[in-house]
Amino acid sequence: MKFGHFSDTAREYVITTPRTPLPWINYLGSEAFFSLVSHTAGGYSFYKDAKLRRITRYRYNNVPADSNGRYYYIKDGDTVWNPGWQPTQTELDSYECRHGLGYSIITGKKNSLTAKLELFVPVGDNCEIDRLVLTNESDAPKSFTVFSYLEFCLWNAVDDSTNFQRNFSTGEVEVEGSTIYHKTEYRERRNHYALFTVNTPIDGFDTSRDAFLGAWRSNANPEVVENGRCTNSVAHGWAPVGVHQVNVTLQPGKSRSLIFVLGYIENPEDEKWAAPGVINKTRAQAMAARYATDAQVDAALARLHDHWNNLLSTYSVKSSDEKLDRMVNTWNQYQCMVTFNMSRSASYYESGTGRGMGFRDSCQDLLGFVHLIPARARERILDIAATQFPDGSAYHQYQPLTKKGNMDIGSGFNDDPLWLIAAVYAYLGETGDYSILDEPVDFDNDHSLAQPLLEHLRRSFGYLRTHKGPHGLPLIGRADWNDCLNLNCFSKEPGESFQTTGPSEGPVAESVFIAGMYVKYGNQFAEILDSTGHTDEAAAVRAEVAEMEHTVLTAGWDGKWFRRAYDAFGHVIGGEECEEGKIFIEPQGMCVMAGIGVDTGEAVTALQSVKDKLDTKYGIVLLQPAYTKYHLELGEISSYPPGYKENAGIFCHNNPWVSCAETVVGHGDRAFEIYKKTCPAYIEDISEIHRTEPYVYSQMVAGRDAATFGEAKNSWLTGTAAWTFVDVSQYILGIQPTLAGLKIDPCIPHEMDGFTLRRVWRGATYEIVVENPDHLEKGVKAMTVDGKPVSGNILSPVPAGSTVEVKVVMG
Ligand code: BGC
Ligand code: NOJ
């Protein structure tokens, strides 16, 4: 069942009923001011940091779900309704929500009045614009009243939802003309405030939530709206809100637009206050003046459309499969940008108050956005690298505001260092900007320890080279990519936190998955060394890598698949001898991507085992058989019921690894089949089972051991976005930026006739036509560049600004 449809021309998902299985959201903003907006106008806004600069209040895990947001109430006679249905839930005559690139449009109609609400964050500004266009579709004049409503958060979202003894007394507002200022904290000389304004004189306002809602009521039935009149309340403590009242009369067929602006102002440090508690409104007034007319809003919207269209024109495909095209050209890349901006902080499943930026998460996210915003990727790499320790290990997370490593979590996740190599290689392949390797970068954010970035990579690789266990495999530490496989945590008591206590590194627990990474990213490191003239060192790294390959094929090989690990007692994890958890997905994907066992047959055997043992109709589960018993010595993994999360859920992030791996062995049909199973556009028809948004990936889909097989959770902020984009753009469609050049090596389903693709790479535009006359899955037999045959399948860089016509014939 579907709850909407894609509009490919508009690049929108059109939701046609408010009764979706879960809130289906969109993200507004891509620089500093961000908003989450659901299809019923729920959600919240923040400036840069969802914990410390939360502008509006949201209640997670609320009932009914998602019932705080920016709401517009319409009182038309005795009927009170919202264009987005929530929170009154008054039945609408028609409803539609269009989630587009950086904007959403929600349209509701009731009693011949249409209310269209356009929401977006303008490029380069710190505000959300909500333009409400009201149209009288009846043949008689209509008079009605509009009330806006949002609830201010007292900035620190954690304090706001816990420290009531204080914050019931700190709230302060000011109203001047049509503008409501939220200025809590200003008294402490924190030089920031929020404003909520509308471009017309108002007929009333409220800023006290209690006054607006009335006693013992909720935002589903505010007393003020019922009465049709604001009380002009001024909040003193308790809960400050922003409510405008605008009385409207419309002749038949006529429209009127109201432009609401929710803005954040931070006055410069050196600017003096008039007096404590008195805010400088100049910037707020200027902001309001920027969006006072429809023409201004139209222009800002046009800039937003241009921004996204330019960005996404970097990579676009045209094939015979419209679902493939829509995911590649729009939604997958869009989600990659959102994960760049949000990391794992603010979604409908991440509270915005918990995690900072993950070392491994951010490095992997970068693989999905480096082609879109290489300059910001560069900055991100340098920020991440500065949180590395001198020995090559790394803080697992850092705070975006301070860019400092998070000491509460610390280090000890032994895959982390290698992801830095992956990120830097991707950046170099994309840009050819080797100067990044010479950038001095702190260790542990300590300037006195700064070393060129290349030295950071050396220590990343060196850390794993010097931290091997009894089988010669890399020590796992607290965990590798799989946060929940805590093989050194046997000393913990049940109930103790899995990730913040215990030995950071046991003496023996080893990871075959990290071994796969060591080979894959060790080879990339060697390539970087070769390209910078360090040939002897490159050879030494390759020798290390070869030795590890051998170790994986002996100690890491179980006969039919790659083992997962050895635990702290030296027991095999992920082998036939295990009672449960006999086979895991991660090492199969990573080791084959690394090229291990490709020439000797193990790779194909391992992938066949994945197909036989882990595959389901909704994707590949993480392990089998699921752990039914709790294993103290394995950590968090078996704390999940079978089929959920890391305990045999379909953890979408690592499905593309297997798809990539299938292309490494030339299986285009199977690679694409795997790609499709978790790809939102292909499973739109089962939205009632899948339940999360059909336009983005979720972290997890319940596996076949779960009662709710096929149900997704935790949409939007997942490494799945980046890895599927890598999979489809580089491995399946086969356009791979490498240090040697742009490699064209498609591996597609045999029935595909070919495709055309535009790729902007290092400033030049490559118009690529791939033909597959013999209906093969992989192989390039001929390539021409601007009509001239070339040997091999690697394109050299050409001057920025040029256009290159490339024709590739598979064979
Ligand atoms: C989840 C993991 C996640 C981790 C983050 C765990 O509870 O299962 O998926 O990576 O928390 O800290
Ligand atoms: C989500 C975390 O953000 C990521 O770092 C981890 O690799 C996966 N969960 C798997 O545990």
Coordinates of C-alpha atoms in Angstrom, one line a residue, residues 70-73 117-120 122 127-134 146-150 178 180 195-200 202 242-246 248 257-263 288 291-292 297:
R70 CA 4.7 25.1 13.7
Y71 CA 0.9 25.0 13.5
Y72 CA -1.5 27.3 11.8
Y73 CA -5.1 27.2 13.0
L117 CA 1.7 26.3 3.6
E118 CA 5.1 26.5 2.0
L119 CA 8.0 25.9 4.4
F120 CA 11.7 26.4 3.7
P122 CA 16.4 30.3 2.6
C127 CA 15.3 31.5 9.5
E128 CA 12.5 29.4 8.4
I129 CA 9.9 30.9 6.2
D130 CA 6.3 29.7 6.4
R131 CA 4.2 31.2 3.7
L132 CA 0.5 30.5 4.2
V133 CA -1.6 31.2 1.1
L134 CA -5.3 31.2 1.7
V146 CA -5.7 32.6 11.4
F147 CA -3.7 31.8 14.4
S148 CA 0.0 30.8 14.3
Y149 CA 1.5 28.7 17.0
L150 CA 4.9 27.5 18.0
S178 CA 3.9 41.9 14.7
I180 CA 7.4 38.2 19.0
L195 CA 11.9 36.1 16.6
F196 CA 8.6 35.0 15.1
T197 CA 7.0 37.6 12.9
V198 CA 4.4 38.0 10.2
N199 CA 4.4 40.5 7.3
T200 CA 1.1 42.2 8.3
I202 CA -1.8 41.6 13.7
G242 CA 4.5 32.5 19.6
V243 CA 1.0 33.1 18.5
H244 CA -0.3 35.7 16.0
Q245 CA -3.9 36.4 15.3
V246 CA -4.8 37.6 11.8
V248 CA -8.9 37.7 7.0
S257 CA -0.6 35.2 1.6
L258 CA 0.8 35.6 5.0
I259 CA 4.5 35.3 5.4
F260 CA 5.7 34.1 8.8
V261 CA 9.4 34.1 9.7
L262 CA 10.9 32.2 12.5
G263 CA 14.5 33.5 12.9
A288 CA 11.8 40.5 8.6
Y291 CA 10.9 38.4 3.5
A292 CA 8.1 40.9 3.6
V297 CA 9.9 34.9 -0.9

